[in-house]
């Protein structure tokens, strides 16, 4: 792996790259502050397909923006998920009357931040859904039962067919059905000679000479296994294809490939391979497919589709088009038409690079601050009571910061206390500026959620999703029942219960996994079932305390060492769960003080 770069760090490089892409493609526009590339020719009558993720995977994601693929792409920093604010900016640039599909690669940060954006957009009245792309077969069912499979280069087949369907005028449900079926019938496995290197970062462990890694991820994750000495290339390809096609491998036989099925092949360059080798690898793959599996691909796509900076590796993706036909009742002829359909996306092979013409009637992008005009609408609450409750909750959590940090240092990476303190200080700053003065509940909830989201990180994303979804449920209730709706504890419990269900769609963490969910789940379930805030807070506290001595199965603590605990029974409580319980107790005490 080369550790020499023309740029000493990644600072500012993401936007420089996006500026280059937009400068040479007239159909594109760039929202530089939000790192969003969007199509100027997308029509609001058509389904909007948006994707995105961390940078360092170019041309993913912005190289696939254009009629016939994505309407917009959202770019985080290198190997870092974009924020919810960025995703919302993308949604605002490409509005749709038909619906919005957010295609994500099933990594934790993307699930949470795109998930929070979905909740916010739904609360604003958009028809929006998340389509998770999960084609990796290197990690089997057992290893991914908690997190789900990773999204790799077969993502591009999802984006191409779903985007083509949208461009051809298919409705929202049909586009989703095709996208989900493409994902369900796609498999990918990668191999590499070494890790990539990120400018300005410490040198990553190098793979030894005469060794290759099977199943390496695109973020420098370790592979499934290393093989040394290097086998012959036919053996390497044969090994890779077994992970994709072997029906006897019950841990990895994710897709059935029947005789005479129509299959497409995609070969992806991780970024550091020469075209000289990549084209030769494609020929070897094609020959081994025909020899060992009697598969002759109907389409072959070879390029840098989804890279890992300068990693010297590649991946094989297979798409069973016949499987999509069986799942969607869409003919193979139609599916291949969607795959072959021309697109203005610059990174898709065989692009025509046509001159773009803006439609005569273009809907103006909606503002990121769509909710500002309606902040005073909706239910009212007593300003002094809600302010007292929020102040008491934030004060209690800030006071507990030393303990939260101590617990996290023992079992995690030590940043939970600082994050909780920053969230609460952000809320207090909004209270000091008169947030609760009007008593407008939706405005208060939106601003508290914004203060939490601003901090970033997994805990903030989880809390933000719950708050945004809770608020959306109340907004929907007002839309159904009128402005006079009273938000009592029963109504709040029902909204909290649905918010919890929505959250569970974005994280696989559950009660008993030593996370903040050990407090949130019993709180929301008790509030919904008992309609009693006091009992709900007690349930949250009991859940948080139950994490003492609990083995972590989710989150960073699941793989960060437990050196701080001599035995498992000595493990401290989960800091996120305790922070939530402390905040909720403070909120209840603050409400009681005003009664």
Coordinates of C-alpha atoms in Angstrom, one line a residue:
X1 CA 0.0 0.0 0.0
X2 CA 1.3 3.5 -0.9
X3 CA 1.3 5.9 2.0
X4 CA 2.5 8.9 -0.1
X5 CA -0.2 11.4 -1.2
X6 CA -0.2 14.8 -2.8
X7 CA -2.6 16.0 -0.1
X8 CA -1.2 15.8 3.4
X9 CA -4.7 15.3 4.9
X10 CA -8.3 14.8 3.8
X11 CA -9.3 18.3 5.0
X12 CA -11.2 20.1 2.2
X13 CA -10.4 17.4 -0.4
X14 CA -14.0 16.1 -0.5
X15 CA -15.5 19.4 -1.8
X16 CA -12.6 19.9 -4.3
X17 CA -13.4 16.5 -5.8
X18 CA -17.1 17.3 -6.0
X19 CA -16.4 20.7 -7.6
X20 CA -14.4 18.9 -10.4
X21 CA -17.3 16.4 -11.0
X22 CA -19.9 19.2 -11.3
X23 CA -17.6 21.4 -13.5
X24 CA -17.5 18.8 -16.2
X25 CA -21.2 17.7 -16.1
X26 CA -23.7 20.4 -17.0
X27 CA -26.7 18.5 -15.6
X28 CA -25.2 18.6 -12.1
X29 CA -25.2 21.2 -9.3
X30 CA -23.3 21.3 -6.0
X31 CA -24.5 22.4 -2.6
X32 CA -20.9 22.7 -1.2
X33 CA -21.7 23.4 2.5
X34 CA -23.8 20.2 2.7
X35 CA -21.6 18.2 0.2
X36 CA -24.7 17.4 -1.9
X37 CA -24.5 16.8 -5.7
X38 CA -27.9 16.9 -7.3
X39 CA -29.4 16.8 -10.8
X40 CA -30.8 20.0 -12.2
X41 CA -33.0 18.1 -14.6
X42 CA -34.8 15.8 -12.2
X43 CA -38.6 16.4 -12.5
X44 CA -40.7 16.4 -9.4
X45 CA -43.4 14.2 -11.0
X46 CA -40.9 11.3 -10.9
X47 CA -39.8 9.3 -7.9
X48 CA -36.6 10.7 -6.3
X49 CA -33.8 8.2 -5.7
X50 CA -31.1 9.5 -3.3
X51 CA -28.0 7.7 -2.0
X52 CA -24.8 8.6 -0.3
X53 CA -22.3 7.7 2.4
X54 CA -18.8 8.4 3.3
X55 CA -16.3 9.7 0.8
X56 CA -13.3 7.7 -0.3
X57 CA -15.5 5.4 -2.4
X58 CA -15.5 7.5 -5.6
X59 CA -17.2 7.5 -8.0
X60 CA -19.7 6.4 -5.5
X61 CA -21.9 8.2 -4.8
X62 CA -22.0 11.5 -6.7
X63 CA -20.8 9.9 -10.0
X64 CA -24.1 8.2 -10.2
X65 CA -26.2 11.4 -10.1
X66 CA -28.2 12.0 -13.3
X67 CA -31.4 11.1 -15.1
X68 CA -31.7 7.3 -15.1
X69 CA -29.9 6.8 -11.8
X70 CA -29.8 9.1 -8.7
X71 CA -31.5 12.5 -8.3
X72 CA -29.0 13.4 -5.6
X73 CA -26.1 12.1 -3.6
X74 CA -24.9 13.0 -0.1
X75 CA -21.2 12.8 0.8
X76 CA -19.7 12.5 4.2
X77 CA -16.1 12.9 5.1
X78 CA -13.8 10.0 4.3
X79 CA -15.4 6.8 5.5
X80 CA -17.8 8.8 7.7
X81 CA -21.6 8.9 7.2
X82 CA -23.1 12.2 6.2
X83 CA -25.2 14.0 8.8
X84 CA -29.0 14.1 8.9
X85 CA -28.8 17.8 8.0
X86 CA -26.9 16.9 4.8
X87 CA -29.5 14.3 3.9
X88 CA -32.3 16.8 4.5
X89 CA -30.6 19.2 2.2
X90 CA -30.5 16.6 -0.6
X91 CA -34.2 16.0 -0.1
X92 CA -34.9 19.7 -0.4
X93 CA -33.0 20.0 -3.7
X94 CA -34.9 17.2 -5.5
X95 CA -38.5 17.3 -4.3
X96 CA -40.9 14.7 -5.6
X97 CA -44.7 14.4 -5.7
X98 CA -44.3 10.7 -6.4
X99 CA -42.1 9.8 -3.4
X100 CA -38.5 9.6 -2.2
X101 CA -36.3 6.5 -1.9
X102 CA -33.2 6.7 0.3
X103 CA -30.8 3.9 -0.8
X104 CA -28.2 3.2 2.0
X105 CA -25.4 0.7 2.5
X106 CA -26.5 -0.7 5.9
X107 CA -23.6 0.7 7.9
X108 CA -24.5 1.9 11.4
X109 CA -24.0 5.6 10.8
X110 CA -25.9 5.6 7.5
X111 CA -28.8 3.7 9.1
X112 CA -29.1 6.2 11.9
X113 CA -28.6 9.5 10.0
X114 CA -30.6 8.5 6.9
X115 CA -33.2 7.0 9.3
X116 CA -33.5 10.3 11.2
X117 CA -33.8 12.2 7.9
X118 CA -36.6 9.8 6.9
X119 CA -38.5 10.5 10.1
X120 CA -38.1 14.2 9.7
X121 CA -39.1 14.1 6.0
X122 CA -42.1 12.0 6.8
X123 CA -43.1 14.5 9.5
X124 CA -43.0 17.2 6.8
X125 CA -45.5 15.2 4.7
X126 CA -43.1 13.5 2.3
X127 CA -43.7 9.9 1.1
X128 CA -40.2 8.5 1.9
X129 CA -38.7 5.1 2.5
X130 CA -35.3 3.5 3.1
X131 CA -34.0 0.8 0.8
X132 CA -31.0 -1.0 2.5
X133 CA -28.4 -2.5 0.1
X134 CA -26.9 -5.7 1.6
X135 CA -25.0 -7.8 -1.0
X136 CA -21.9 -8.9 0.9
X137 CA -21.5 -12.7 1.2
X138 CA -18.0 -12.8 2.8
X139 CA -19.6 -12.5 6.2
X140 CA -22.2 -15.2 6.7
X141 CA -25.6 -15.2 8.5
X142 CA -24.1 -16.1 11.9
X143 CA -21.5 -13.2 11.8
X144 CA -24.1 -10.7 10.7
X145 CA -27.2 -11.7 12.6
X146 CA -27.0 -8.5 14.7
X147 CA -25.8 -6.0 12.2
X148 CA -27.0 -7.3 8.9
X149 CA -24.9 -7.7 5.7
X150 CA -22.8 -4.9 4.4
X151 CA -23.5 -3.1 1.1
X152 CA -20.8 -3.5 -1.5
X153 CA -20.4 -3.0 -5.3
X154 CA -23.7 -4.7 -6.3
X155 CA -25.3 -1.5 -4.8
X156 CA -24.8 -0.1 -8.3
X157 CA -27.3 -2.5 -9.8
X158 CA -29.8 -1.3 -7.2
X159 CA -29.2 2.3 -8.1
X160 CA -29.3 1.6 -11.8
X161 CA -32.5 -0.4 -12.0
X162 CA -34.3 1.6 -9.4
X163 CA -33.2 4.9 -11.0
X164 CA -34.1 3.8 -14.5
X165 CA -37.5 2.7 -13.3
X166 CA -38.0 6.1 -11.7
X167 CA -36.9 7.8 -14.9
X168 CA -39.4 5.7 -16.9
X169 CA -42.2 6.9 -14.7
X170 CA -42.8 3.9 -12.6
X171 CA -44.7 4.7 -9.4
X172 CA -43.1 4.7 -5.9
X173 CA -44.2 1.2 -4.9
X174 CA -43.0 -0.4 -8.1
X175 CA -39.6 1.4 -7.8
X176 CA -39.3 0.1 -4.3
X177 CA -40.3 -3.4 -5.2
X178 CA -37.7 -3.5 -8.0
X179 CA -35.0 -2.1 -5.8
X180 CA -35.7 -4.5 -3.0
X181 CA -35.7 -7.4 -5.5
X182 CA -32.4 -6.4 -7.1
X183 CA -30.8 -6.3 -3.6
X184 CA -32.3 -9.7 -2.7
X185 CA -30.8 -11.2 -5.8
X186 CA -27.3 -9.7 -5.7
X187 CA -24.2 -11.1 -4.1
X188 CA -20.6 -9.7 -3.8
X189 CA -17.3 -10.9 -2.5
X190 CA -14.0 -9.0 -2.5
X191 CA -10.3 -9.7 -2.2
X192 CA -7.3 -7.5 -1.7
X193 CA -3.5 -7.5 -1.6
X194 CA -3.4 -4.8 1.1
X195 CA -5.4 -2.2 3.0
X196 CA -5.9 1.3 1.7
X197 CA -4.2 4.4 3.2
X198 CA -6.0 7.6 4.3
X199 CA -4.0 10.8 3.8
X200 CA -2.9 12.2 7.2
X201 CA -3.8 9.0 9.1
X202 CA -1.5 6.5 10.9
X203 CA -0.1 3.7 8.7
X204 CA -2.5 0.8 8.8
X205 CA -1.3 -2.8 9.3
X206 CA 0.1 -4.1 6.0
X207 CA -0.8 -7.5 4.6
X208 CA 2.4 -9.6 4.3
X209 CA 4.0 -10.2 0.9
X210 CA 2.8 -13.3 -1.0
X211 CA -0.6 -13.1 0.9
X212 CA -4.0 -12.0 -0.2
X213 CA -7.1 -11.3 1.9
X214 CA -10.5 -12.7 1.0
X215 CA -13.6 -10.7 2.1
X216 CA -11.9 -7.4 3.0
X217 CA -14.3 -4.6 3.5
X218 CA -14.2 -1.1 1.9
X219 CA -13.3 0.7 5.1
X220 CA -10.1 -1.2 6.0
X221 CA -12.1 -3.8 7.9
X222 CA -10.2 -7.0 8.3
X223 CA -11.1 -9.7 5.8
X224 CA -12.6 -13.1 6.4
X225 CA -9.2 -14.8 6.1
X226 CA -5.7 -14.4 4.7
X227 CA -4.1 -17.0 2.4
X228 CA -0.4 -17.5 1.9
X229 CA 1.4 -18.3 -0.2
X230 CA -0.6 -16.7 -3.0
X231 CA -2.5 -19.4 -4.9
X232 CA -2.8 -19.3 -8.7
X233 CA -5.3 -16.7 -9.9
X234 CA -7.8 -19.4 -11.1
X235 CA -7.8 -20.7 -7.6
X236 CA -8.4 -17.3 -6.1
X237 CA -11.3 -16.6 -8.4
X238 CA -12.8 -20.1 -7.9
X239 CA -12.7 -19.6 -4.1
X240 CA -14.4 -16.2 -4.4
X241 CA -17.2 -17.6 -6.6
X242 CA -17.9 -20.4 -4.2
X243 CA -18.8 -17.8 -1.6
X244 CA -21.3 -16.3 -4.1
X245 CA -22.7 -19.5 -5.6
X246 CA -22.3 -22.6 -3.5
X247 CA -25.8 -23.8 -2.5
X248 CA -24.2 -26.1 0.1
X249 CA -22.8 -23.2 2.1
X250 CA -25.9 -22.7 4.2
X251 CA -24.3 -19.7 6.0
X252 CA -23.9 -17.8 2.8
X253 CA -26.3 -19.2 0.2
X254 CA -28.2 -15.9 0.1
X255 CA -29.4 -16.2 -3.5
X256 CA -30.5 -19.2 -5.5
X257 CA -29.0 -19.5 -9.0
X258 CA -30.9 -22.0 -11.1
X259 CA -29.8 -23.5 -14.4
X260 CA -30.6 -21.2 -17.3
X261 CA -31.1 -18.2 -15.0
X262 CA -30.1 -14.9 -16.6
X263 CA -27.1 -13.5 -14.7
X264 CA -25.1 -10.2 -14.9
X265 CA -21.5 -9.9 -13.8
X266 CA -20.0 -6.7 -12.3
X267 CA -16.2 -6.4 -11.6
X268 CA -15.2 -3.6 -9.3
X269 CA -11.8 -2.0 -8.8
X270 CA -11.1 -1.0 -5.2
X271 CA -9.1 1.9 -6.5
X272 CA -5.5 0.6 -6.5
X273 CA -5.7 -2.0 -9.2
X274 CA -4.4 -1.4 -12.7
X275 CA -6.8 -1.7 -15.6
X276 CA -4.2 -4.1 -17.1
X277 CA -4.9 -6.6 -14.3
X278 CA -8.6 -5.8 -13.8
X279 CA -9.5 -6.7 -17.4
X280 CA -7.5 -10.0 -17.2
X281 CA -9.2 -10.8 -13.9
X282 CA -12.6 -10.3 -15.6
X283 CA -11.7 -12.8 -18.3
X284 CA -10.6 -15.4 -15.7
X285 CA -13.8 -14.8 -13.8
X286 CA -15.9 -15.3 -16.9
X287 CA -14.1 -18.5 -17.8
X288 CA -14.4 -20.0 -14.3
X289 CA -18.1 -19.1 -14.1
X290 CA -18.7 -21.0 -17.4
X291 CA -16.4 -23.9 -16.5
X292 CA -17.5 -24.5 -12.9
X293 CA -21.0 -23.1 -12.7
X294 CA -22.3 -23.2 -16.3
X295 CA -23.1 -19.5 -16.1
X296 CA -22.5 -17.2 -19.1
X297 CA -23.2 -13.6 -18.0
X298 CA -25.7 -11.7 -20.1
X299 CA -24.1 -8.4 -19.2
X300 CA -20.6 -7.7 -17.9
X301 CA -19.8 -4.3 -16.3
X302 CA -16.1 -3.5 -15.4
X303 CA -15.0 -0.3 -13.7
X304 CA -14.2 1.5 -10.5
X305 CA -17.7 1.4 -9.2
X306 CA -17.3 1.7 -5.4
X307 CA -13.7 2.1 -4.3
X308 CA -11.7 2.1 -1.1
X309 CA -9.3 5.0 -1.8
X310 CA -6.1 3.3 -3.1
X311 CA -6.7 -0.3 -2.0
X312 CA -5.1 -2.8 -4.3
X313 CA -8.2 -5.1 -4.5
X314 CA -11.3 -6.0 -6.5
X315 CA -14.7 -7.6 -6.1
X316 CA -17.0 -9.9 -8.0
X317 CA -20.8 -9.2 -8.0
X318 CA -23.4 -11.4 -9.5
X319 CA -27.0 -10.4 -10.2
X320 CA -29.7 -13.0 -10.8
X321 CA -32.1 -11.2 -13.2
X322 CA -34.3 -14.2 -13.4
X323 CA -34.7 -14.1 -9.6
X324 CA -35.9 -10.5 -9.9
X325 CA -38.4 -11.5 -12.5
X326 CA -39.8 -14.2 -10.2
X327 CA -40.0 -11.8 -7.3
X328 CA -41.6 -8.8 -9.1
X329 CA -43.4 -10.3 -12.1
X330 CA -41.4 -7.9 -14.2
X331 CA -40.1 -9.6 -17.4
X332 CA -36.4 -10.2 -18.0
X333 CA -36.7 -8.1 -21.2
X334 CA -38.0 -5.1 -19.2
X335 CA -35.3 -5.6 -16.5
X336 CA -32.5 -5.7 -19.0
X337 CA -34.0 -2.6 -20.7
X338 CA -33.8 -0.8 -17.4
X339 CA -30.2 -1.9 -16.9
X340 CA -29.2 -0.9 -20.5
X341 CA -31.2 2.3 -20.5
X342 CA -29.1 5.5 -21.1
X343 CA -28.3 7.6 -18.1
X344 CA -26.6 10.9 -17.6
X345 CA -24.8 9.6 -14.6
X346 CA -21.1 10.2 -15.5
X347 CA -19.7 7.1 -13.8
X348 CA -22.0 4.5 -15.2
X349 CA -20.2 2.6 -18.1
X350 CA -21.3 3.5 -21.7
X351 CA -22.7 6.9 -20.7
X352 CA -23.5 9.2 -23.6
X353 CA -22.7 12.5 -21.8
X354 CA -25.6 14.2 -23.6
X355 CA -26.1 18.0 -23.3
X356 CA -28.8 18.7 -20.7
X357 CA -31.9 20.7 -21.1
X358 CA -33.9 22.0 -18.1
X359 CA -37.6 21.2 -18.1
X360 CA -39.8 24.2 -18.8
X361 CA -41.5 23.9 -15.5
X362 CA -39.2 23.1 -12.6
X363 CA -40.5 23.0 -9.1
X364 CA -38.5 25.2 -6.8
X365 CA -36.5 23.3 -4.1
X366 CA -38.2 23.4 -0.8
X367 CA -36.4 25.1 2.1
X368 CA -34.5 23.2 4.7
X369 CA -36.5 25.2 7.2
X370 CA -39.9 24.1 6.0
X371 CA -41.1 23.7 9.5
X372 CA -40.3 27.3 10.5
X373 CA -43.5 28.6 9.0
X374 CA -45.5 26.2 11.1
X375 CA -43.6 26.3 14.4
X376 CA -46.4 28.1 16.2
X377 CA -49.1 25.6 15.0
X378 CA -50.1 22.5 16.9
X379 CA -50.7 21.8 20.6
X380 CA -49.6 24.2 23.3
X381 CA -47.9 23.3 26.6
X382 CA -47.4 25.3 29.8
X383 CA -44.1 27.2 29.1
X384 CA -42.9 27.2 32.7
X385 CA -43.6 23.5 33.2
X386 CA -41.8 22.3 30.1
X387 CA -38.8 24.6 30.7
X388 CA -38.5 23.5 34.3
X389 CA -38.6 19.8 33.2
X390 CA -36.0 20.3 30.4
X391 CA -33.7 22.4 32.6
X392 CA -33.8 19.8 35.4
X393 CA -33.2 17.0 33.0
X394 CA -30.2 18.7 31.4
X395 CA -28.7 19.7 34.8
X396 CA -29.0 16.2 36.1
X397 CA -27.3 14.7 33.1
X398 CA -24.5 17.3 33.1
X399 CA -23.9 16.6 36.8
X400 CA -23.6 12.9 36.1
X401 CA -21.0 13.5 33.3
X402 CA -18.0 12.3 35.4
X403 CA -19.7 9.0 36.2
X404 CA -20.8 8.5 32.6
X405 CA -17.3 9.2 31.4
X406 CA -15.8 6.8 34.0
X407 CA -18.2 4.0 33.0
X408 CA -17.4 4.6 29.3
X409 CA -13.7 4.6 29.8
X410 CA -13.9 1.2 31.4
X411 CA -16.0 -0.4 28.7
X412 CA -15.9 1.8 25.6
X413 CA -14.0 4.7 24.0
X414 CA -14.6 7.3 26.8
X415 CA -16.6 9.9 24.8
X416 CA -20.1 9.3 26.0
X417 CA -20.0 11.7 29.0
X418 CA -18.7 14.5 26.8
X419 CA -21.4 13.9 24.2
X420 CA -24.2 13.9 26.8
X421 CA -22.8 17.1 28.3
X422 CA -22.6 18.8 24.9
X423 CA -26.2 17.7 24.0
X424 CA -27.6 19.1 27.3
X425 CA -25.6 22.3 27.0
X426 CA -27.0 22.8 23.5
X427 CA -30.6 22.4 24.9
X428 CA -29.9 24.8 27.8
X429 CA -28.6 27.4 25.3
X430 CA -31.9 27.2 23.4
X431 CA -33.8 27.5 26.7
X432 CA -31.8 30.6 27.6
X433 CA -32.8 32.1 24.3
X434 CA -36.5 31.8 25.1
X435 CA -37.3 28.5 23.4
X436 CA -40.3 27.7 25.6
X437 CA -41.8 31.2 25.7
X438 CA -44.6 30.5 23.2
X439 CA -45.4 27.0 24.6
X440 CA -45.6 25.7 21.0
X441 CA -44.9 22.0 21.5
X442 CA -43.8 21.1 18.0
X443 CA -41.3 24.0 17.9
X444 CA -39.9 23.0 21.3
X445 CA -39.5 19.4 20.2
X446 CA -37.9 20.3 16.9
X447 CA -35.4 22.6 18.5
X448 CA -34.4 20.1 21.2
X449 CA -34.0 17.4 18.6
X450 CA -31.8 19.8 16.5
X451 CA -29.6 20.5 19.5
X452 CA -29.1 16.7 20.1
X453 CA -28.5 15.9 16.4
X454 CA -25.9 18.6 16.2
X455 CA -23.5 16.6 18.4
X456 CA -23.3 13.6 16.0
X457 CA -22.4 10.1 17.0
X458 CA -24.5 7.0 17.6
X459 CA -26.2 8.0 20.9
X460 CA -27.2 11.4 19.5
X461 CA -28.6 9.8 16.3
X462 CA -30.7 7.3 18.3
X463 CA -32.1 10.0 20.6
X464 CA -32.8 12.2 17.6
X465 CA -34.7 9.5 15.7
X466 CA -36.9 8.9 18.8
X467 CA -37.6 12.6 19.2
X468 CA -38.2 13.2 15.5
X469 CA -40.4 10.2 15.1
X470 CA -42.4 11.0 18.3
X471 CA -43.0 14.5 16.9
X472 CA -44.0 13.2 13.5
X473 CA -46.6 10.9 15.2
X474 CA -48.1 13.8 17.0
X475 CA -48.1 15.9 13.8
X476 CA -50.0 13.1 12.0
X477 CA -52.5 13.0 14.9
X478 CA -53.1 16.7 14.6
X479 CA -53.6 16.4 10.9
X480 CA -56.2 13.7 11.5
X481 CA -58.0 15.2 14.5
X482 CA -57.5 18.9 14.2
X483 CA -55.5 21.7 16.0
X484 CA -57.4 21.2 19.2
X485 CA -55.8 17.9 19.9
X486 CA -54.7 17.5 23.5
X487 CA -51.4 15.9 24.0
X488 CA -51.9 14.0 27.3
X489 CA -49.9 11.2 28.7
X490 CA -51.9 8.6 26.9
X491 CA -51.4 10.3 23.5
X492 CA -47.7 10.7 24.3
X493 CA -47.4 7.0 25.2
X494 CA -49.0 6.0 21.9
X495 CA -46.6 8.3 20.0
X496 CA -43.6 7.1 22.0
X497 CA -44.5 3.4 21.2
X498 CA -44.6 4.1 17.5
X499 CA -41.4 6.1 17.7
X500 CA -39.7 3.1 19.3
X501 CA -40.9 0.8 16.6
X502 CA -39.6 3.2 14.0
X503 CA -36.2 3.4 15.8
X504 CA -36.0 -0.4 15.7
X505 CA -36.1 -0.3 11.9
X506 CA -32.7 1.6 11.9
X507 CA -30.8 -0.3 14.6
X508 CA -30.6 -4.0 15.4
X509 CA -29.8 -3.2 19.1
X510 CA -32.4 -4.5 21.5
X511 CA -32.9 -4.8 25.2
X512 CA -30.2 -7.0 26.8
X513 CA -27.5 -5.9 24.4
X514 CA -25.9 -3.3 26.8
X515 CA -26.9 -0.1 25.0
X516 CA -29.1 2.9 25.5
X517 CA -31.9 0.6 24.2
X518 CA -31.9 -1.1 27.7
X519 CA -33.4 2.2 29.0
X520 CA -35.4 3.4 26.0
X521 CA -37.3 0.3 25.3
X522 CA -38.8 -0.2 28.7
X523 CA -39.5 3.5 29.0
X524 CA -41.4 3.7 25.7
X525 CA -43.2 0.4 26.2
X526 CA -44.3 1.3 29.8
X527 CA -45.4 4.8 28.8
X528 CA -47.5 3.3 26.0
X529 CA -48.9 0.5 28.1
X530 CA -49.4 2.2 31.5
X531 CA -49.9 5.8 30.4
X532 CA -47.9 6.8 33.5
X533 CA -44.7 8.9 33.2
X534 CA -43.5 8.0 36.7
X535 CA -43.8 4.2 36.0
X536 CA -42.1 4.7 32.7
X537 CA -39.1 6.5 34.3
X538 CA -38.8 3.8 36.9
X539 CA -38.8 1.2 34.1
X540 CA -36.0 3.1 32.3
X541 CA -33.9 3.3 35.5
X542 CA -34.4 -0.5 36.2
X543 CA -33.4 -1.2 32.6
X544 CA -30.3 0.9 32.8
X545 CA -29.2 -0.7 36.1
X546 CA -29.7 -4.1 34.6
X547 CA -26.7 -3.5 32.3
X548 CA -24.3 -3.9 35.2
X549 CA -22.3 -7.0 34.5
X550 CA -24.1 -7.4 31.2
X551 CA -22.1 -8.6 28.2
X552 CA -22.1 -6.1 25.3
X553 CA -23.4 -7.5 22.0
X554 CA -24.0 -4.2 20.2
X555 CA -22.1 -1.0 19.7
X556 CA -18.4 -0.2 20.2
X557 CA -18.3 -1.9 23.6
X558 CA -18.9 -5.2 21.9
X559 CA -15.4 -5.1 20.5
X560 CA -13.5 -2.7 22.7
X561 CA -11.7 -4.6 25.4
X562 CA -13.0 -5.0 28.9
X563 CA -9.7 -4.3 30.7
X564 CA -11.5 -2.1 33.2
X565 CA -13.5 -4.9 34.7
X566 CA -11.7 -7.8 36.5
X567 CA -14.7 -10.0 35.8
X568 CA -17.8 -9.7 33.8
X569 CA -19.8 -9.2 37.0
X570 CA -17.7 -6.1 37.8
X571 CA -18.6 -4.4 34.6
X572 CA -20.2 -0.9 35.2
X573 CA -23.6 0.0 33.8
X574 CA -23.9 1.1 30.2
X575 CA -23.2 4.8 30.1
X576 CA -25.7 5.6 27.4
X577 CA -28.5 3.7 29.2
X578 CA -27.6 5.4 32.5
X579 CA -27.5 8.9 30.8
X580 CA -31.0 8.3 29.4
X581 CA -32.4 7.2 32.7
X582 CA -30.8 10.1 34.6
X583 CA -32.1 12.6 32.0
X584 CA -35.7 11.1 32.2
X585 CA -35.6 11.2 36.0
X586 CA -34.6 14.8 36.0
X587 CA -37.3 15.6 33.5
X588 CA -39.9 14.0 35.8
X589 CA -38.6 15.8 38.8
X590 CA -38.6 19.1 37.0
X591 CA -42.3 18.6 36.0
X592 CA -43.3 17.7 39.5
X593 CA -41.6 20.8 40.9
X594 CA -44.0 23.0 38.9
X595 CA -47.1 21.2 40.0

